[in-house]
Short mmCIF file of C-alpha atoms in Angstrom, two decimals:
data_model
loop_
_atom_site.label_atom_id
_atom_site.label_comp_id
_atom_site.label_asym_id
_atom_site.label_seq_id
_atom_site.Cartn_x
_atom_site.Cartn_y
_atom_site.Cartn_z
CA MET L 1259 4.11 -34.88 -5.76
CA THR L 1260 1.40 -36.66 -3.79
CA VAL L 1261 -1.60 -34.63 -2.66
CA THR L 1262 -2.47 -35.44 0.95
CA SER L 1263 -5.49 -33.15 1.30
CA GLU L 1264 -7.63 -30.95 -0.90
CA GLN L 1265 -10.29 -28.39 -0.11
CA ARG L 1266 -12.34 -26.76 -2.81
CA PHE L 1267 -13.70 -23.25 -2.52
CA GLY L 1268 -16.55 -22.94 -4.97
CA GLU L 1269 -16.01 -24.30 -8.45
CA PHE L 1270 -12.79 -22.54 -9.38
CA VAL L 1271 -10.34 -22.51 -6.45
CA VAL L 1272 -8.59 -25.38 -4.67
CA VAL L 1273 -6.24 -25.47 -1.68
CA ARG L 1274 -3.93 -28.49 -1.62
CA ARG L 1275 -1.39 -29.90 0.79
CA HIS L 1276 1.36 -32.28 -0.33
CA GLU L 1277 3.24 -35.19 1.15
CA GLY L 1278 6.52 -34.05 2.66
CA GLN L 1279 5.45 -30.39 2.65
CA ASP L 1280 3.30 -30.28 5.75
CA HIS L 1281 3.45 -26.53 6.24
CA VAL L 1282 3.10 -25.41 2.60
CA ALA L 1283 -0.32 -24.75 1.08
CA GLU L 1284 -0.89 -24.64 -2.68
CA LEU L 1285 -3.64 -22.20 -3.68
CA VAL L 1286 -4.73 -23.28 -7.17
CA LEU L 1287 -6.59 -21.10 -9.67
CA ASP L 1288 -8.73 -23.75 -11.34
CA ARG L 1289 -10.90 -22.33 -14.08
CA PRO L 1290 -9.07 -23.78 -17.09
CA LYS L 1291 -11.91 -23.40 -19.59
CA ALA L 1292 -11.60 -19.62 -19.23
CA MET L 1293 -7.81 -19.45 -18.74
CA ASN L 1294 -8.55 -18.54 -15.11
CA ALA L 1295 -10.38 -15.33 -16.00
CA VAL L 1296 -11.63 -14.00 -12.68
CA SER L 1297 -15.42 -14.01 -12.60
CA THR L 1298 -17.49 -12.82 -9.66
CA ASP L 1299 -17.82 -16.39 -8.38
CA MET L 1300 -14.09 -17.01 -8.74
CA ALA L 1301 -13.24 -13.75 -6.95
CA ARG L 1302 -15.51 -14.76 -4.10
CA SER L 1303 -13.78 -18.13 -3.90
CA ILE L 1304 -10.27 -16.62 -3.89
CA ALA L 1305 -11.26 -14.40 -0.97
CA ALA L 1306 -12.79 -17.31 0.93
CA ALA L 1307 -9.72 -19.48 0.40
CA CYS L 1308 -7.45 -16.67 1.61
CA ASP L 1309 -9.60 -16.19 4.72
CA ALA L 1310 -9.21 -19.89 5.53
CA LEU L 1311 -5.45 -19.88 4.88
CA GLY L 1312 -4.92 -16.76 6.94
CA ALA L 1313 -6.59 -18.41 9.92
CA ASP L 1314 -4.58 -21.64 9.60
CA ARG L 1315 -1.58 -21.29 11.90
CA ASP L 1316 -0.13 -24.50 10.48
CA VAL L 1317 0.56 -22.86 7.11
CA ARG L 1318 3.98 -21.22 6.97
CA ALA L 1319 4.08 -20.56 3.21
CA THR L 1320 1.51 -20.42 0.42
CA VAL L 1321 2.18 -20.99 -3.28
CA LEU L 1322 -0.29 -19.52 -5.80
CA THR L 1323 -0.49 -21.70 -8.93
CA SER L 1324 -2.63 -22.33 -12.00
CA SER L 1325 -4.20 -25.50 -13.36
CA HIS L 1326 -4.11 -24.18 -16.95
CA GLU L 1327 -1.16 -25.26 -19.09
CA ARG L 1328 -0.82 -21.99 -21.01
CA ALA L 1329 -1.89 -19.35 -18.54
CA PHE L 1330 -1.54 -18.28 -14.95
CA CYS L 1331 -4.55 -15.94 -15.19
CA VAL L 1332 -5.73 -13.66 -17.98
CA GLY L 1333 -7.38 -11.16 -15.65
CA ALA L 1334 -10.99 -10.13 -15.16
CA ASP L 1335 -13.73 -12.05 -16.93
CA LEU L 1336 -14.55 -9.50 -19.62
CA LYS L 1337 -17.31 -11.69 -21.07
CA GLU L 1338 -19.09 -11.46 -17.73
CA ARG L 1339 -18.30 -7.75 -17.45
CA ASN L 1340 -19.82 -7.16 -20.91
CA SER L 1341 -23.20 -8.21 -19.53
CA PHE L 1342 -23.00 -5.87 -16.53
CA SER L 1343 -25.00 -2.71 -16.09
CA ASP L 1344 -23.30 0.16 -14.30
CA ALA L 1345 -25.14 -0.88 -11.14
CA ASP L 1346 -23.90 -4.47 -11.53
CA LEU L 1347 -20.33 -3.22 -11.81
CA VAL L 1348 -20.67 -1.12 -8.67
CA ARG L 1349 -22.11 -4.08 -6.77
CA GLN L 1350 -19.35 -6.40 -7.97
CA ARG L 1351 -16.47 -4.10 -7.07
CA PRO L 1352 -16.17 -5.06 -3.37
CA THR L 1353 -16.14 -8.74 -4.32
CA ALA L 1354 -13.36 -8.19 -6.86
CA ARG L 1355 -11.32 -6.11 -4.42
CA ALA L 1356 -11.66 -8.76 -1.71
CA ALA L 1357 -9.96 -11.34 -3.95
CA TYR L 1358 -6.85 -9.24 -4.57
CA THR L 1359 -6.76 -7.94 -1.01
CA GLY L 1360 -7.14 -11.49 0.26
CA VAL L 1361 -3.92 -12.57 -1.44
CA LEU L 1362 -2.12 -9.34 -0.50
CA GLU L 1363 -3.01 -9.64 3.18
CA LEU L 1364 -2.13 -13.30 3.70
CA PRO L 1365 0.04 -13.20 6.83
CA MET L 1366 2.58 -15.80 5.72
CA PRO L 1367 5.04 -15.57 2.80
CA VAL L 1368 3.29 -16.12 -0.55
CA ILE L 1369 4.97 -17.20 -3.79
CA ALA L 1370 3.38 -16.95 -7.24
CA ALA L 1371 4.23 -19.64 -9.80
CA VAL L 1372 3.68 -17.99 -13.18
CA HIS L 1373 3.70 -19.52 -16.65
CA GLY L 1374 2.06 -18.37 -19.85
CA PHE L 1375 -0.20 -15.35 -19.67
CA ALA L 1376 -0.43 -13.33 -16.46
CA LEU L 1377 -2.27 -10.25 -17.62
CA GLY L 1378 -4.31 -7.51 -15.97
CA GLY L 1379 -5.88 -8.87 -12.83
CA GLY L 1380 -3.89 -12.06 -13.30
CA PHE L 1381 -0.61 -10.18 -13.00
CA GLU L 1382 -2.06 -8.21 -10.10
CA LEU L 1383 -2.67 -11.47 -8.23
CA ALA L 1384 1.01 -12.29 -8.77
CA LEU L 1385 2.07 -8.78 -7.70
CA ALA L 1386 0.13 -9.30 -4.46
CA CYS L 1387 2.52 -12.14 -3.62
CA ASP L 1388 5.89 -11.66 -1.94
CA VAL L 1389 7.95 -13.49 -4.58
CA ILE L 1390 7.15 -14.28 -8.23
CA VAL L 1391 8.73 -17.36 -9.82
CA ALA L 1392 8.15 -17.39 -13.58
CA ASP L 1393 9.06 -19.85 -16.27
CA ALA L 1394 10.37 -19.07 -19.74
CA THR L 1395 6.86 -19.01 -21.25
CA ALA L 1396 5.60 -16.22 -19.00
CA VAL L 1397 4.06 -13.10 -20.53
CA VAL L 1398 3.02 -10.41 -18.06
CA GLY L 1399 1.42 -7.01 -18.28
CA LEU L 1400 -1.25 -4.58 -17.17
CA PRO L 1401 -3.25 -3.83 -20.35
CA GLU L 1402 -6.30 -2.27 -18.67
CA VAL L 1403 -6.07 1.16 -20.31
CA SER L 1404 -6.46 -0.58 -23.68
CA VAL L 1405 -10.04 -1.50 -22.69
CA GLY L 1406 -10.89 1.80 -21.05
CA VAL L 1407 -10.18 1.11 -17.37
CA ILE L 1408 -7.14 1.12 -15.10
CA PRO L 1409 -5.41 -1.64 -13.13
CA GLY L 1410 -7.86 -1.92 -10.25
CA GLY L 1411 -6.54 -4.93 -8.35
CA GLY L 1412 -3.58 -3.11 -6.82
CA GLY L 1413 -1.48 -2.75 -9.96
CA THR L 1414 -1.00 1.03 -9.86
CA GLN L 1415 0.31 0.74 -6.30
CA LEU L 1416 2.18 -2.56 -6.31
CA LEU L 1417 4.00 -2.22 -9.63
CA PRO L 1418 5.83 1.05 -8.81
CA ARG L 1419 6.92 -0.47 -5.52
CA ARG L 1420 8.66 -3.16 -7.56
CA VAL L 1421 10.09 -1.24 -10.49
CA GLY L 1422 9.86 2.47 -9.68
CA ALA L 1423 7.36 5.12 -10.69
CA ALA L 1424 8.63 5.89 -14.20
CA ARG L 1425 8.95 2.26 -15.31
CA ALA L 1426 5.53 1.44 -13.88
CA ALA L 1427 4.04 4.43 -15.71
CA GLU L 1428 5.52 3.29 -19.02
CA LEU L 1429 4.15 -0.23 -18.57
CA VAL L 1430 0.68 0.89 -17.49
CA PHE L 1431 0.31 3.67 -20.06
CA SER L 1432 1.56 1.56 -22.97
CA ALA L 1433 -0.48 -1.51 -21.93
CA ARG L 1434 2.29 -3.62 -23.40
CA ARG L 1435 2.95 -7.27 -22.72
CA VAL L 1436 6.37 -8.24 -21.42
CA GLU L 1437 7.93 -11.62 -22.12
CA ALA L 1438 9.80 -13.62 -19.52
CA ALA L 1439 13.42 -12.55 -20.09
CA GLU L 1440 12.60 -8.83 -20.10
CA ALA L 1441 10.24 -9.28 -17.17
CA ARG L 1442 13.10 -10.70 -15.13
CA GLU L 1443 15.43 -7.92 -16.27
CA LEU L 1444 12.93 -5.23 -15.26
CA GLY L 1445 12.11 -6.85 -11.92
CA LEU L 1446 8.54 -7.71 -12.84
CA VAL L 1447 9.31 -11.26 -11.74
CA ASP L 1448 11.94 -12.39 -9.24
CA GLU L 1449 13.14 -15.79 -10.45
CA LEU L 1450 13.18 -17.13 -14.00
CA VAL L 1451 13.21 -20.90 -14.48
CA GLU L 1452 13.00 -23.35 -17.36
CA ALA L 1453 9.66 -23.81 -19.11
CA GLY L 1454 7.34 -26.02 -17.11
CA ARG L 1455 9.25 -25.72 -13.84
CA ASP L 1456 7.60 -22.69 -12.25
CA ARG L 1457 5.28 -24.67 -9.97
CA GLU L 1458 7.96 -27.16 -8.93
CA GLU L 1459 10.48 -24.44 -8.15
CA ALA L 1460 7.93 -22.29 -6.32
CA LEU L 1461 6.84 -25.22 -4.14
CA ALA L 1462 10.49 -26.03 -3.40
CA LEU L 1463 11.06 -22.41 -2.35
CA GLY L 1464 7.92 -22.62 -0.23
CA ALA L 1465 9.31 -25.69 1.52
CA ARG L 1466 12.61 -23.93 2.24
CA ILE L 1467 10.74 -20.97 3.69
CA ALA L 1468 8.43 -23.20 5.73
CA ALA L 1469 11.39 -24.79 7.50
CA ASN L 1470 11.79 -21.53 9.42
CA SER L 1471 9.93 -20.16 12.44
CA PRO L 1472 6.25 -19.46 11.66
CA VAL L 1473 6.27 -16.68 14.25
CA GLY L 1474 9.39 -15.19 12.71
CA LEU L 1475 8.06 -15.48 9.15
CA ARG L 1476 4.81 -13.69 9.90
CA ALA L 1477 6.53 -10.95 11.88
CA ALA L 1478 9.17 -10.44 9.18
CA LYS L 1479 6.50 -10.17 6.48
CA LYS L 1480 4.58 -7.65 8.58
CA ALA L 1481 7.71 -5.55 9.07
CA LEU L 1482 8.58 -5.66 5.38
CA ARG L 1483 5.08 -4.67 4.32
CA LEU L 1484 4.44 -1.97 6.91
CA GLY L 1485 7.87 -0.44 6.43
CA GLN L 1486 7.43 0.16 2.69
CA GLY L 1487 7.32 3.83 1.83
CA LEU L 1488 8.30 5.03 5.29
CA ASP L 1489 11.41 7.06 6.01
CA LEU L 1490 14.25 5.12 7.63
CA ARG L 1491 13.56 6.25 11.19
CA ALA L 1492 9.87 5.28 10.98
CA GLY L 1493 10.75 2.03 9.26
CA LEU L 1494 13.14 1.09 12.04
CA GLU L 1495 10.35 1.67 14.56
CA VAL L 1496 8.17 -0.76 12.59
CA GLU L 1497 11.02 -3.25 12.65
CA ASP L 1498 11.52 -2.81 16.40
CA ALA L 1499 7.83 -3.45 17.07
CA ALA L 1500 8.01 -6.63 14.99
CA TRP L 1501 11.15 -7.71 16.83
CA ARG L 1502 9.44 -7.21 20.19
CA SER L 1503 6.54 -9.36 19.02
CA VAL L 1504 8.86 -12.34 18.53
CA ALA L 1505 11.68 -11.74 21.03
CA PHE L 1506 9.88 -13.46 23.89
CA SER L 1507 8.12 -16.14 21.86
CA GLY L 1508 8.43 -19.89 22.18
CA ASP L 1509 9.85 -19.97 18.67
CA ARG L 1510 12.74 -17.71 19.65
CA ALA L 1511 13.54 -19.86 22.68
CA GLU L 1512 13.41 -23.01 20.57
CA GLY L 1513 15.50 -21.50 17.78
CA VAL L 1514 18.30 -20.45 20.15
CA ALA L 1515 18.22 -23.80 21.96
CA ALA L 1516 18.30 -25.79 18.72
CA PHE L 1517 21.22 -23.74 17.41
CA ASN L 1518 23.25 -24.36 20.57
CA GLU L 1519 22.33 -28.04 20.68
CA LYS L 1520 23.16 -28.44 16.97
CA ARG L 1521 19.78 -29.91 16.04
CA ARG L 1522 16.84 -28.95 13.85
CA PRO L 1523 14.30 -26.78 15.66
CA GLU L 1524 10.80 -28.02 16.34
CA TRP L 1525 8.85 -24.81 16.24
CA PRO L 1526 6.00 -24.41 18.73
CA GLY L 1527 4.56 -21.70 16.49
CA GLU L 1528 3.87 -19.29 19.34
#
């Protein structure tokens, strides 16, 4: 797959665009010497990259990938954390939170391509995505209680929304690692593919998603996210508000016209 553009955010994060996938952005975790352990600098770069992607109306889907052959991300940089004073840890907390929140709040659909280890904060980055594509080598888990902390990148809130409160409690309290087949069975990942094909399959899914209306995609994601946890009546009000935000858009007019004229739509994106 030919890279047509590349923008680096700090030393450890890259955003790439590919030939033939004009509306798909690849957000690459690129700290291979540390298996993508999230340092303060890397967290800052993830947040900056997400800010840029969120403002880019041309991006209809984002795929979160890793440049390391054996790991998606092994979580927080514990070597760096070992050098922190309590005051350092307090100062670093907003920077760390901004990285996970940055991925979570991207306005377009986001797909994680997971292989190898996705542990702690690494799995939380994947949980912040809308869909997780994992290959057969994937090992996921939230082991934070084994080092005296808790999942602090959204794990205690995102995991039960995927698998239910009791299953999430068992996984968090036991700190156990879950291999690919069981992870798919439990719903920790959404699609399981052959070893080495997670990135390819995630980018292909991103391309399929990006063929649809950018206005519709963003509104649908907003409705899905805001409706979580609400009762049905309140959720339907969220849905109605999202529908009203797209019903009179140029994308809706183009989509209806293209359907009736039996042609591919050319989305105005507004």
